[in-house]
């Protein structure tokens, strides 16, 4: 099973190598990178490329590691016992299988995505060490041990919001998705907008990277925001001449797709003001 770029996803050589190395080593692949660089989409494309199902576990700040294994619904069991329900005699009726359990019992190779692990409590990764290492866990309420018949391909994403424990990192194959170079970004755009004219693409890319490199920018626009921006440009039938900016008009056309906070909008407004003042001298 070897991963490669798909019709809808451009994977660089180093990313392809990282995915295949993790599959060969049977280690979780930890993918970091700034938001919008395609970390979550990578897991979907790996599943599509290898022709296997995907199980997705989206992590929140309130998520606990044990929820990935199972949850025991003691409240429902107590209620059913008060109502005389026959289900109460079998504790398995009150065990809710988590995403890891689903992946372990799938009976075939699957991709298990643990998305944005850095959102959870700092102890969250450590609490999964044994389960991800041994691919098994114990269910105390029933006394059974759940083992993975087929080891899943585990892809873990992080936006680098907090440091992950060393013990966890040692068990992973690591890859950092760098922001794509202009040539790679152009390939990505052509995949999503195959009919785009080269002159518009060239002008938009130049303006996009100029915007990303503006000193003082709080949030740099991502690949996904670039694609949204181009979708709007094409919908409005704008050409390269419509994207021209001068000092008095520093904000790009339809900038709401690229700039996502007022500080960055104000930055470009100040740049325009300074440019107008300099022109007036």
Coordinates of C-alpha atoms in Angstrom, one line a residue:
X1 CA 0.0 0.0 0.0
X2 CA 1.7 3.2 -1.2
X3 CA 0.3 6.7 -1.1
X4 CA 0.7 9.2 -3.9
X5 CA -0.9 12.4 -5.1
X6 CA -4.6 12.0 -6.2
X7 CA -6.6 13.9 -8.8
X8 CA -7.8 16.3 -6.2
X9 CA -4.7 16.5 -3.9
X10 CA -1.2 17.5 -4.7
X11 CA 1.3 15.9 -2.3
X12 CA 4.9 17.0 -2.3
X13 CA 7.6 14.3 -2.5
X14 CA 8.6 14.7 1.1
X15 CA 5.0 14.4 2.3
X16 CA 4.4 11.3 0.2
X17 CA 7.6 9.8 1.6
X18 CA 6.5 10.6 5.2
X19 CA 3.1 8.9 4.7
X20 CA 4.6 5.8 3.2
X21 CA 7.3 5.7 5.9
X22 CA 4.6 5.8 8.7
X23 CA 2.6 3.1 6.9
X24 CA 5.7 0.9 6.6
X25 CA 6.8 1.5 10.2
X26 CA 3.2 1.1 11.5
X27 CA 3.7 4.2 13.5
X28 CA 1.2 7.1 13.9
X29 CA 1.9 9.9 11.4
X30 CA 2.0 13.3 13.3
X31 CA 1.4 16.1 10.9
X32 CA 1.9 19.7 11.9
X33 CA 1.6 22.9 9.9
X34 CA -0.2 26.2 9.9
X35 CA -4.0 26.0 9.6
X36 CA -5.3 25.7 6.1
X37 CA -2.4 23.7 4.7
X38 CA -4.4 20.5 4.1
X39 CA -3.5 18.4 7.2
X40 CA -7.1 17.1 7.7
X41 CA -7.6 16.7 3.9
X42 CA -4.4 14.6 3.8
X43 CA -6.0 11.8 5.9
X44 CA -9.0 11.8 3.6
X45 CA -6.8 11.6 0.5
X46 CA -4.6 8.8 2.0
X47 CA -7.8 6.8 2.6
X48 CA -8.9 7.5 -1.0
X49 CA -5.5 6.8 -2.5
X50 CA -5.2 3.4 -0.7
X51 CA -8.8 2.5 -1.1
X52 CA -9.6 2.1 2.5
X53 CA -12.4 3.5 4.8
X54 CA -11.6 6.5 7.1
X55 CA -12.7 7.0 10.7
X56 CA -12.5 10.6 11.9
X57 CA -12.1 11.7 15.6
X58 CA -12.3 15.4 15.9
X59 CA -10.7 16.6 19.1
X60 CA -12.1 19.5 21.2
X61 CA -10.9 21.2 24.4
X62 CA -13.3 19.0 26.4
X63 CA -12.4 15.7 24.8
X64 CA -10.9 13.0 27.0
X65 CA -8.7 10.2 25.7
X66 CA -11.0 7.5 27.2
X67 CA -13.8 8.7 24.9
X68 CA -11.8 7.4 22.0
X69 CA -12.0 3.9 23.6
X70 CA -15.5 3.8 25.0
X71 CA -18.0 5.4 27.3
X72 CA -20.1 3.7 30.0
X73 CA -23.5 5.2 30.3
X74 CA -24.2 4.5 34.0
X75 CA -27.1 7.1 34.1
X76 CA -29.1 5.3 31.4
X77 CA -28.5 1.9 33.2
X78 CA -29.7 3.3 36.5
X79 CA -32.8 4.8 34.8
X80 CA -33.6 1.5 33.1
X81 CA -33.2 -0.5 36.3
X82 CA -35.7 1.8 38.0
X83 CA -38.1 1.2 35.1
X84 CA -37.5 -2.6 35.1
X85 CA -36.1 -2.7 31.7
X86 CA -34.6 -6.2 30.8
X87 CA -31.6 -4.5 29.0
X88 CA -30.2 -3.6 32.4
X89 CA -28.9 -7.2 32.9
X90 CA -26.4 -6.9 30.1
X91 CA -23.8 -4.1 30.7
X92 CA -22.8 -4.2 27.1
X93 CA -26.0 -2.4 26.3
X94 CA -24.6 0.7 28.0
X95 CA -21.1 0.7 26.4
X96 CA -20.7 3.3 23.6
X97 CA -17.8 2.4 21.4
X98 CA -15.3 5.2 20.6
X99 CA -13.4 5.9 17.4
X100 CA -10.4 3.8 18.4
X101 CA -12.7 0.8 19.2
X102 CA -14.4 1.2 15.8
X103 CA -11.0 1.3 14.1
X104 CA -9.7 -1.7 16.0
X105 CA -12.7 -3.9 15.3
X106 CA -13.1 -2.9 11.6
X107 CA -11.5 -6.2 10.5
X108 CA -9.8 -4.4 7.6
X109 CA -7.2 -1.7 7.1
X110 CA -8.6 1.8 7.9
X111 CA -7.3 5.3 8.2
X112 CA -7.9 6.7 11.7
X113 CA -7.7 10.5 11.8
X114 CA -7.2 12.1 15.2
X115 CA -7.7 15.7 14.2
X116 CA -6.2 18.7 16.1
X117 CA -4.8 16.8 19.1
X118 CA -3.3 19.9 20.5
X119 CA -6.8 21.3 21.3
X120 CA -7.1 18.8 24.1
X121 CA -5.7 18.8 27.6
X122 CA -1.9 18.3 27.8
X123 CA -2.4 14.8 29.3
X124 CA -4.5 13.7 26.4
X125 CA -1.6 12.4 24.2
X126 CA 0.0 10.5 27.1
X127 CA -3.3 8.9 28.0
X128 CA -3.3 7.2 24.5
X129 CA 0.3 6.0 24.5
X130 CA -0.4 2.4 25.4
X131 CA -3.4 2.1 23.2
X132 CA -1.6 3.5 20.1
X133 CA 1.5 1.5 20.8
X134 CA 0.0 -1.9 21.6
X135 CA -3.2 -1.4 19.6
X136 CA -5.3 -2.8 22.4
X137 CA -7.2 -1.7 25.5
X138 CA -9.2 -3.3 28.4
X139 CA -12.9 -2.7 29.0
X140 CA -13.2 -2.8 32.8
X141 CA -17.0 -3.0 32.9
X142 CA -17.1 -6.2 30.7
X143 CA -13.7 -7.6 31.4
X144 CA -12.9 -7.9 27.7
X145 CA -9.7 -6.8 25.9
X146 CA -10.2 -5.2 22.5
X147 CA -7.3 -5.8 20.1
X148 CA -6.9 -4.5 16.6
X149 CA -7.1 -7.5 14.2
X150 CA -5.6 -5.2 11.5
X151 CA -3.4 -2.3 12.6
X152 CA -5.0 1.0 11.4
X153 CA -3.1 3.8 9.6
X154 CA -3.2 6.5 12.3
X155 CA -2.8 10.1 11.2
X156 CA -2.7 12.8 13.9
X157 CA -2.8 16.5 13.1
X158 CA -1.7 19.4 15.2
X159 CA -1.8 23.2 14.7
X160 CA 1.1 23.6 17.2
X161 CA -1.1 25.4 19.7
X162 CA 0.7 23.6 22.5
X163 CA 3.8 21.3 22.9
X164 CA 3.2 17.6 22.8
X165 CA 4.9 15.3 25.3
X166 CA 8.3 13.7 24.4
X167 CA 7.0 10.2 25.2
X168 CA 4.2 10.7 22.7
X169 CA 6.5 12.2 20.0
X170 CA 8.9 9.2 20.3
X171 CA 6.1 6.9 19.1
X172 CA 5.2 9.0 16.0
X173 CA 6.7 9.6 12.6
X174 CA 6.7 13.4 12.3
X175 CA 6.2 15.6 9.3
X176 CA 5.8 19.4 9.1
X177 CA 3.7 20.6 6.1
X178 CA 5.5 23.7 4.9
X179 CA 3.5 26.4 3.1
X180 CA 3.7 25.5 -0.6
X181 CA 6.0 27.3 -2.9
X182 CA 4.4 29.4 -5.7
X183 CA 4.9 26.6 -8.3
X184 CA 3.2 24.0 -6.0
X185 CA 0.4 26.4 -5.0
X186 CA -0.2 27.0 -8.8
X187 CA -0.6 23.2 -9.2
X188 CA -3.0 23.0 -6.3
X189 CA -5.1 25.9 -7.8
X190 CA -5.2 24.2 -11.2
X191 CA -6.6 21.0 -9.6
X192 CA -9.4 23.0 -8.0
X193 CA -9.9 25.5 -10.8
X194 CA -8.9 23.7 -14.0
X195 CA -10.2 26.4 -16.3
X196 CA -8.4 29.3 -14.7
X197 CA -6.5 31.5 -17.1
X198 CA -2.7 31.6 -16.6
X199 CA -2.5 35.4 -16.5
X200 CA -5.1 35.7 -13.8
X201 CA -3.4 32.9 -11.8
X202 CA 0.0 34.5 -12.1
X203 CA -1.4 37.9 -11.0
X204 CA -3.4 36.4 -8.1
X205 CA -0.4 34.4 -6.9
X206 CA 1.9 37.4 -6.9
X207 CA -0.6 39.4 -5.0
X208 CA -1.3 36.6 -2.6
X209 CA 2.4 36.1 -1.7
X210 CA 2.9 39.8 -1.4
X211 CA 0.1 39.9 1.1
X212 CA 1.4 36.9 3.1
X213 CA 4.9 38.6 3.3
X214 CA 3.5 42.0 4.6
X215 CA 5.4 42.8 7.8
X216 CA 3.1 43.0 10.8
X217 CA 0.4 40.7 9.4
X218 CA -1.3 38.9 12.4
X219 CA -2.8 35.9 10.4
X220 CA -1.3 35.0 7.1
X221 CA -3.9 33.7 4.6
X222 CA -3.7 30.0 4.0
X223 CA -4.0 27.7 1.0
X224 CA -7.7 27.1 1.6
X225 CA -8.3 30.9 1.8
X226 CA -6.4 31.4 -1.5
X227 CA -8.7 28.8 -3.1
X228 CA -11.8 30.6 -1.7
X229 CA -10.5 33.9 -3.0
X230 CA -9.9 32.6 -6.5
X231 CA -13.4 31.0 -6.5
X232 CA -14.8 34.5 -5.8
X233 CA -12.7 36.1 -8.5
X234 CA -13.9 33.6 -11.0
X235 CA -17.5 33.9 -9.9
X236 CA -17.3 37.7 -10.3
X237 CA -15.5 37.3 -13.7
X238 CA -12.6 39.5 -12.6
X239 CA -9.5 39.6 -14.7
X240 CA -5.9 40.4 -13.9
X241 CA -6.4 44.1 -14.6
X242 CA -9.1 44.2 -11.9
X243 CA -6.6 43.0 -9.3
X244 CA -4.2 45.9 -9.7
X245 CA -3.4 47.7 -6.5
X246 CA -1.8 51.0 -5.9
X247 CA -0.6 52.8 -2.8
X248 CA -4.0 54.4 -2.3
X249 CA -5.8 51.1 -2.5
X250 CA -3.7 48.6 -0.6
X251 CA -6.5 46.2 0.2
X252 CA -6.9 43.4 -2.4
X253 CA -10.2 42.8 -4.2
X254 CA -12.7 40.7 -2.1
X255 CA -10.2 40.9 0.8
X256 CA -12.6 39.3 3.2
X257 CA -11.6 35.9 1.8
X258 CA -8.0 36.5 2.7
X259 CA -7.9 38.8 5.8
X260 CA -9.8 37.4 8.8
X261 CA -9.4 40.0 11.5
X262 CA -9.7 43.7 11.9
X263 CA -6.1 44.2 12.9
X264 CA -4.9 43.0 9.4
X265 CA -7.5 45.1 7.6
X266 CA -6.4 48.2 9.6
X267 CA -2.8 47.4 8.7
X268 CA -3.5 47.7 5.0
X269 CA -5.7 50.8 5.6
X270 CA -2.8 52.4 7.4
X271 CA -0.4 51.4 4.5
X272 CA -2.9 53.1 2.0
X273 CA -3.1 56.2 4.2
X274 CA 0.7 56.5 4.4
X275 CA 1.0 56.0 0.6
X276 CA -1.6 58.7 0.0
X277 CA 0.2 61.1 2.3
X278 CA 3.5 60.5 0.6
X279 CA 1.9 61.0 -2.8
X280 CA 0.6 64.4 -1.6
X281 CA 4.0 65.7 -0.7

